Amino acid sequence: MYIIGNWKMAGDSAFAARHIACTASLIRQLRMPSSIEIVHCPPFLWLQQSLALAQASPLAIGAQDCSLDESGAHTGDISATMLAGLGCNYVIIGHSERRIGHRESHTLVAGKLRAAIAAGLSPILCLGETKAQREDGDYQAVIMGQLDSALAAIQWEQSKAELLIGYEPVWAIGSGETPSEAEITEVTALIHARLADYPSIHASLLYGGSVNAANAAAILNMPYIGGLLVGGASLDLQEWTDILKAAKSQSLS
Ligand code: PGA
């Protein structure tokens, strides 16, 4: 099971230091089972100090994006190789805030996925439909289009990468509105079925979008769900603690 915090563009250096240290001691205090991989994805600027503070802990650190290129004339970009060299294990790819806010195309997302895997990172590939796409009824095609274009970019038989796929409906992100169990299961079942066409992929399915302490246990209990991608609630120590407790109870049940 994976519990992943996506900080987005939040926090300063002091917050990052405090939050990483608190999470590391929480993992000890709560005796979190090693079957639960806990990951924080702070902004690029705080990755190095976060990695140093998490070094003696099972807490893993990931980035929120990477370049599709390995090096060279790409002002402002950070490569997957640089992230792996720093000690990151994970990278979020294709978050809707990048697909929409930075106009990231399927081709660009696929290139980033390829770069992440080539660098030895475990990618957290995000998929999800907007409210309008759901209301128009074409959300399944949208999500499968995002998935298929990414999966087609990798020679999975030659890869040992662990692929994390986050279903994050855009309308559920930061809105306090979570889909029903039937809505989540309809989409995760589709993704699960498509993954059967790729027997060499080692994949886990996560849900993200307004996850909090009150709904974490119920979501973790849904079929196909192997973890949570948590935005706002990953920054609130009380919420985060309760989400970790819910994950522990779920893993022991
Ligand atoms: P949220 O964000 O939990 O604040 O809705 C989730 C995400 O965007 O990954």
CSV table of C-alpha atoms and ligand atoms in Angstrom, one decimal:
chain,number,residue,atom,x,y,z
A,1,MET,CA,0.0,0.0,0.0
A,2,TYR,CA,1.2,3.5,-0.8
A,3,ILE,CA,0.3,6.7,1.1
A,4,ILE,CA,1.7,9.7,-0.9
A,5,GLY,CA,1.7,13.3,0.1
A,6,ASN,CA,1.7,15.8,-2.8
A,7,TRP,CA,2.6,19.2,-1.3
A,8,LYS,CA,2.2,21.0,-4.6
A,9,MET,CA,3.7,24.6,-4.2
A,10,ALA,CA,3.3,24.8,-0.4
A,11,GLY,CA,5.6,25.3,2.5
A,12,ASP,CA,8.9,27.0,3.2
A,13,SER,CA,12.2,25.4,4.2
A,14,ALA,CA,11.2,25.5,7.9
A,15,PHE,CA,7.9,23.8,7.3
A,16,ALA,CA,9.5,21.2,5.2
A,17,ALA,CA,12.1,20.4,7.9
A,18,ARG,CA,9.4,20.2,10.5
A,19,HIS,CA,7.0,18.1,8.5
A,20,ILE,CA,9.6,15.6,7.3
A,21,ALA,CA,10.9,15.1,10.8
A,22,CYS,CA,7.4,14.8,12.2
A,23,THR,CA,6.4,12.2,9.6
A,24,ALA,CA,9.6,10.2,10.2
A,25,SER,CA,8.9,10.1,14.0
A,26,LEU,CA,5.2,9.3,13.3
A,27,ILE,CA,6.2,6.2,11.3
A,28,ARG,CA,8.2,5.0,14.3
A,29,GLN,CA,5.6,5.9,16.9
A,30,LEU,CA,2.7,4.4,15.0
A,31,ARG,CA,4.8,1.3,14.2
A,32,MET,CA,3.7,1.5,10.6
A,33,PRO,CA,4.0,-1.8,8.8
A,34,SER,CA,6.8,-2.0,6.2
A,35,SER,CA,4.1,-3.0,3.7
A,36,ILE,CA,2.9,0.6,3.7
A,37,GLU,CA,5.2,2.8,1.7
A,38,ILE,CA,4.9,6.4,2.9
A,39,VAL,CA,6.2,9.1,0.5
A,40,HIS,CA,6.3,12.9,0.7
A,41,CYS,CA,6.6,14.9,-2.5
A,42,PRO,CA,7.8,18.4,-1.5
A,43,PRO,CA,8.6,21.2,-4.0
A,44,PHE,CA,12.0,20.8,-5.8
A,45,LEU,CA,13.6,23.3,-3.6
A,46,TRP,CA,13.1,21.3,-0.4
A,47,LEU,CA,14.0,17.9,-1.8
A,48,GLN,CA,17.6,17.9,-0.7
A,49,GLN,CA,16.9,18.8,2.9
A,50,SER,CA,13.9,16.5,3.0
A,51,LEU,CA,16.1,13.6,1.7
A,52,ALA,CA,18.7,14.3,4.4
A,53,LEU,CA,16.1,14.4,7.1
A,54,ALA,CA,14.4,11.2,5.9
A,55,GLN,CA,17.6,9.3,5.5
A,56,ALA,CA,17.4,7.2,8.7
A,57,SER,CA,13.7,6.6,8.2
A,58,PRO,CA,11.6,4.4,5.9
A,59,LEU,CA,9.9,7.7,4.7
A,60,ALA,CA,10.6,8.0,1.0
A,61,ILE,CA,10.8,11.2,-1.0
A,62,GLY,CA,9.5,12.0,-4.4
A,63,ALA,CA,9.4,15.0,-6.8
A,64,GLN,CA,6.3,16.5,-8.4
A,65,ASP,CA,7.5,16.6,-12.0
A,66,CYS,CA,10.5,16.0,-14.2
A,67,SER,CA,11.8,16.9,-17.6
A,68,LEU,CA,11.5,14.5,-20.5
A,69,ASP,CA,15.1,15.3,-21.4
A,70,GLU,CA,18.2,14.0,-19.6
A,71,SER,CA,20.3,17.2,-19.7
A,72,GLY,CA,21.1,20.1,-21.9
A,73,ALA,CA,19.6,23.4,-23.0
A,74,HIS,CA,16.2,23.3,-21.1
A,75,THR,CA,16.1,26.4,-18.9
A,76,GLY,CA,14.3,25.9,-15.7
A,77,ASP,CA,13.8,22.1,-16.1
A,78,ILE,CA,15.0,19.3,-13.7
A,79,SER,CA,15.8,15.9,-15.2
A,80,ALA,CA,14.7,12.5,-13.8
A,81,THR,CA,18.4,11.6,-13.7
A,82,MET,CA,19.1,14.6,-11.4
A,83,LEU,CA,16.2,13.5,-9.1
A,84,ALA,CA,17.5,9.9,-9.0
A,85,GLY,CA,21.0,11.1,-8.3
A,86,LEU,CA,19.8,13.2,-5.4
A,87,GLY,CA,18.2,10.1,-3.9
A,88,CYS,CA,14.5,10.5,-4.8
A,89,ASN,CA,12.7,7.3,-5.5
A,90,TYR,CA,9.4,8.6,-6.9
A,91,VAL,CA,8.2,11.3,-9.3
A,92,ILE,CA,4.6,12.4,-10.0
A,93,ILE,CA,3.9,12.6,-13.8
A,94,GLY,CA,1.0,14.1,-15.6
A,95,HIS,CA,-0.8,15.7,-12.7
A,96,SER,CA,-3.9,17.5,-13.9
A,97,GLU,CA,-2.4,20.8,-12.7
A,98,ARG,CA,0.4,20.2,-15.2
A,99,ARG,CA,-1.7,18.7,-18.0
A,100,ILE,CA,-4.1,21.7,-17.7
A,101,GLY,CA,-2.1,24.5,-16.2
A,102,HIS,CA,1.1,23.8,-18.2
A,103,ARG,CA,-0.7,22.4,-21.3
A,104,GLU,CA,1.2,19.1,-21.0
A,105,SER,CA,0.2,16.8,-23.9
A,106,HIS,CA,-0.1,13.0,-23.9
A,107,THR,CA,3.2,13.0,-25.8
A,108,LEU,CA,4.9,15.1,-23.3
A,109,VAL,CA,3.6,13.0,-20.4
A,110,ALA,CA,4.6,9.8,-22.1
A,111,GLY,CA,8.1,11.3,-22.6
A,112,LYS,CA,8.4,12.2,-18.9
A,113,LEU,CA,7.2,8.7,-18.0
A,114,ARG,CA,9.9,7.2,-20.2
A,115,ALA,CA,12.5,9.5,-18.7
A,116,ALA,CA,11.5,8.6,-15.1
A,117,ILE,CA,11.7,4.9,-15.7
A,118,ALA,CA,15.0,5.2,-17.5
A,119,ALA,CA,16.4,7.0,-14.5
A,120,GLY,CA,15.2,4.3,-12.2
A,121,LEU,CA,12.4,6.3,-10.5
A,122,SER,CA,9.0,4.9,-9.7
A,123,PRO,CA,6.5,7.1,-11.6
A,124,ILE,CA,3.2,8.1,-10.1
A,125,LEU,CA,1.2,8.6,-13.3
A,126,CYS,CA,-2.0,10.7,-12.7
A,127,LEU,CA,-5.1,10.3,-14.8
A,128,GLY,CA,-8.5,12.0,-14.4
A,129,GLU,CA,-11.4,13.7,-16.1
A,130,THR,CA,-12.7,17.2,-15.7
A,131,LYS,CA,-16.3,17.9,-14.5
A,132,ALA,CA,-17.3,18.8,-18.0
A,133,GLN,CA,-15.9,15.6,-19.4
A,134,ARG,CA,-17.8,13.6,-16.8
A,135,GLU,CA,-21.0,15.4,-17.5
A,136,ASP,CA,-20.6,14.9,-21.2
A,137,GLY,CA,-20.3,11.2,-20.6
A,138,ASP,CA,-16.9,10.8,-22.4
A,139,TYR,CA,-14.9,10.5,-19.2
A,140,GLN,CA,-14.0,6.8,-19.7
A,141,ALA,CA,-12.5,7.6,-23.1
A,142,VAL,CA,-10.6,10.5,-21.7
A,143,ILE,CA,-9.1,8.5,-18.9
A,144,MET,CA,-8.2,5.5,-21.1
A,145,GLY,CA,-6.7,7.9,-23.7
A,146,GLN,CA,-4.4,9.3,-21.0
A,147,LEU,CA,-3.5,5.7,-19.8
A,148,ASP,CA,-3.0,4.2,-23.2
A,149,SER,CA,-0.8,6.9,-24.6
A,150,ALA,CA,1.4,6.6,-21.5
A,151,LEU,CA,1.6,2.8,-21.4
A,152,ALA,CA,2.4,2.6,-25.1
A,153,ALA,CA,5.5,4.7,-24.6
A,154,ILE,CA,7.3,2.0,-22.6
A,155,GLN,CA,8.8,-1.4,-23.5
A,156,TRP,CA,7.4,-3.0,-20.3
A,157,GLU,CA,9.0,-6.4,-21.0
A,158,GLN,CA,12.3,-4.8,-20.5
A,159,SER,CA,11.4,-2.8,-17.5
A,160,LYS,CA,11.3,-3.7,-13.8
A,161,ALA,CA,9.8,-0.4,-12.9
A,162,GLU,CA,7.0,-0.2,-10.3
A,163,LEU,CA,4.3,2.0,-11.9
A,164,LEU,CA,1.9,3.8,-9.6
A,165,ILE,CA,-1.3,5.0,-11.3
A,166,GLY,CA,-3.3,7.7,-9.5
A,167,TYR,CA,-7.0,8.1,-10.5
A,168,GLU,CA,-7.6,11.8,-9.7
A,169,PRO,CA,-10.8,13.2,-11.0
A,170,VAL,CA,-10.0,16.9,-11.6
A,171,TRP,CA,-13.3,18.0,-10.0
A,172,ALA,CA,-12.4,16.2,-6.8
A,173,ILE,CA,-9.0,17.8,-6.4
A,174,GLY,CA,-9.0,20.5,-3.7
A,175,SER,CA,-12.8,20.7,-3.9
A,176,GLY,CA,-13.9,18.7,-0.8
A,177,GLU,CA,-16.0,16.7,-3.2
A,178,THR,CA,-15.2,13.0,-3.5
A,179,PRO,CA,-16.7,10.6,-6.0
A,180,SER,CA,-18.9,7.8,-4.7
A,181,GLU,CA,-17.5,4.3,-4.3
A,182,ALA,CA,-19.4,3.3,-7.5
A,183,GLU,CA,-17.8,6.1,-9.4
A,184,ILE,CA,-14.3,5.3,-8.2
A,185,THR,CA,-14.7,1.6,-8.8
A,186,GLU,CA,-16.1,2.0,-12.3
A,187,VAL,CA,-12.9,3.8,-13.3
A,188,THR,CA,-10.4,1.7,-11.3
A,189,ALA,CA,-12.0,-1.5,-12.7
A,190,LEU,CA,-11.4,-0.2,-16.2
A,191,ILE,CA,-7.8,0.7,-15.5
A,192,HIS,CA,-7.3,-2.7,-13.8
A,193,ALA,CA,-8.8,-4.5,-16.9
A,194,ARG,CA,-6.5,-2.6,-19.3
A,195,LEU,CA,-3.5,-3.4,-17.2
A,196,ALA,CA,-4.2,-7.1,-17.8
A,197,ASP,CA,-3.1,-6.4,-21.4
A,198,TYR,CA,0.4,-5.6,-20.0
A,199,PRO,CA,1.3,-8.6,-17.9
A,200,SER,CA,4.9,-7.4,-17.4
A,201,ILE,CA,3.8,-4.1,-15.6
A,202,HIS,CA,4.1,-4.1,-11.9
A,203,ALA,CA,1.4,-1.6,-11.1
A,204,SER,CA,-0.5,-0.3,-8.1
A,205,LEU,CA,-3.7,1.8,-8.4
A,206,LEU,CA,-4.1,4.9,-6.1
A,207,TYR,CA,-7.0,7.3,-5.6
A,208,GLY,CA,-6.5,11.0,-5.2
A,209,GLY,CA,-8.8,14.0,-4.8
A,210,SER,CA,-10.0,15.5,-1.5
A,211,VAL,CA,-8.7,12.5,0.5
A,212,ASN,CA,-8.8,13.3,4.2
A,213,ALA,CA,-8.8,11.7,7.6
A,214,ALA,CA,-12.6,11.1,7.4
A,215,ASN,CA,-12.7,9.3,4.1
A,216,ALA,CA,-9.3,7.6,3.9
A,217,ALA,CA,-10.3,4.3,5.5
A,218,ALA,CA,-13.4,3.9,3.2
A,219,ILE,CA,-11.4,4.6,0.1
A,220,LEU,CA,-8.6,2.2,1.0
A,221,ASN,CA,-11.3,-0.4,1.5
A,222,MET,CA,-12.5,-0.1,-2.1
A,223,PRO,CA,-11.6,-2.8,-4.7
A,224,TYR,CA,-8.5,-2.2,-6.8
A,225,ILE,CA,-7.2,0.6,-4.5
A,226,GLY,CA,-3.6,0.1,-3.4
A,227,GLY,CA,-3.1,3.5,-1.9
A,228,LEU,CA,-3.8,7.2,-1.7
A,229,LEU,CA,-2.4,10.4,-3.3
A,230,VAL,CA,-3.1,13.1,-0.7
A,231,GLY,CA,-2.8,16.9,-1.5
A,232,GLY,CA,-4.0,19.4,1.1
A,233,ALA,CA,-4.5,16.9,3.9
A,234,SER,CA,-0.8,15.7,3.6
A,235,LEU,CA,0.2,19.2,4.9
A,236,ASP,CA,-1.9,19.1,8.0
A,237,LEU,CA,-0.1,17.0,10.7
A,238,GLN,CA,-3.3,15.9,12.4
A,239,GLU,CA,-5.0,14.9,9.1
A,240,TRP,CA,-1.9,13.2,7.9
A,241,THR,CA,-1.5,11.3,11.2
A,242,ASP,CA,-5.1,10.0,11.0
A,243,ILE,CA,-4.6,9.0,7.4
A,244,LEU,CA,-1.6,7.0,8.4
A,245,LYS,CA,-3.6,5.4,11.2
A,246,ALA,CA,-6.4,4.5,8.8
A,247,ALA,CA,-3.8,2.9,6.4
A,248,LYS,CA,-2.3,0.9,9.2
A,249,SER,CA,-5.8,-0.4,10.4
A,250,GLN,CA,-6.6,-1.2,6.8
A,251,SER,CA,-3.4,-3.1,6.2
A,252,LEU,CA,-3.9,-5.2,9.4
A,253,SER,CA,-7.6,-6.0,8.6
B,1,PGA,P1,-6.2,17.3,-2.8
B,1,PGA,O1,-5.1,17.1,-4.0
B,1,PGA,O2,-6.0,16.1,-1.9
B,1,PGA,O3,-5.8,18.6,-2.2
B,1,PGA,O4,-7.5,17.3,-3.4
B,1,PGA,C1,-4.8,15.8,-4.5
B,1,PGA,C2,-3.8,16.0,-5.6
B,1,PGA,O5,-4.0,16.9,-6.4
B,1,PGA,O6,-2.9,15.1,-5.8
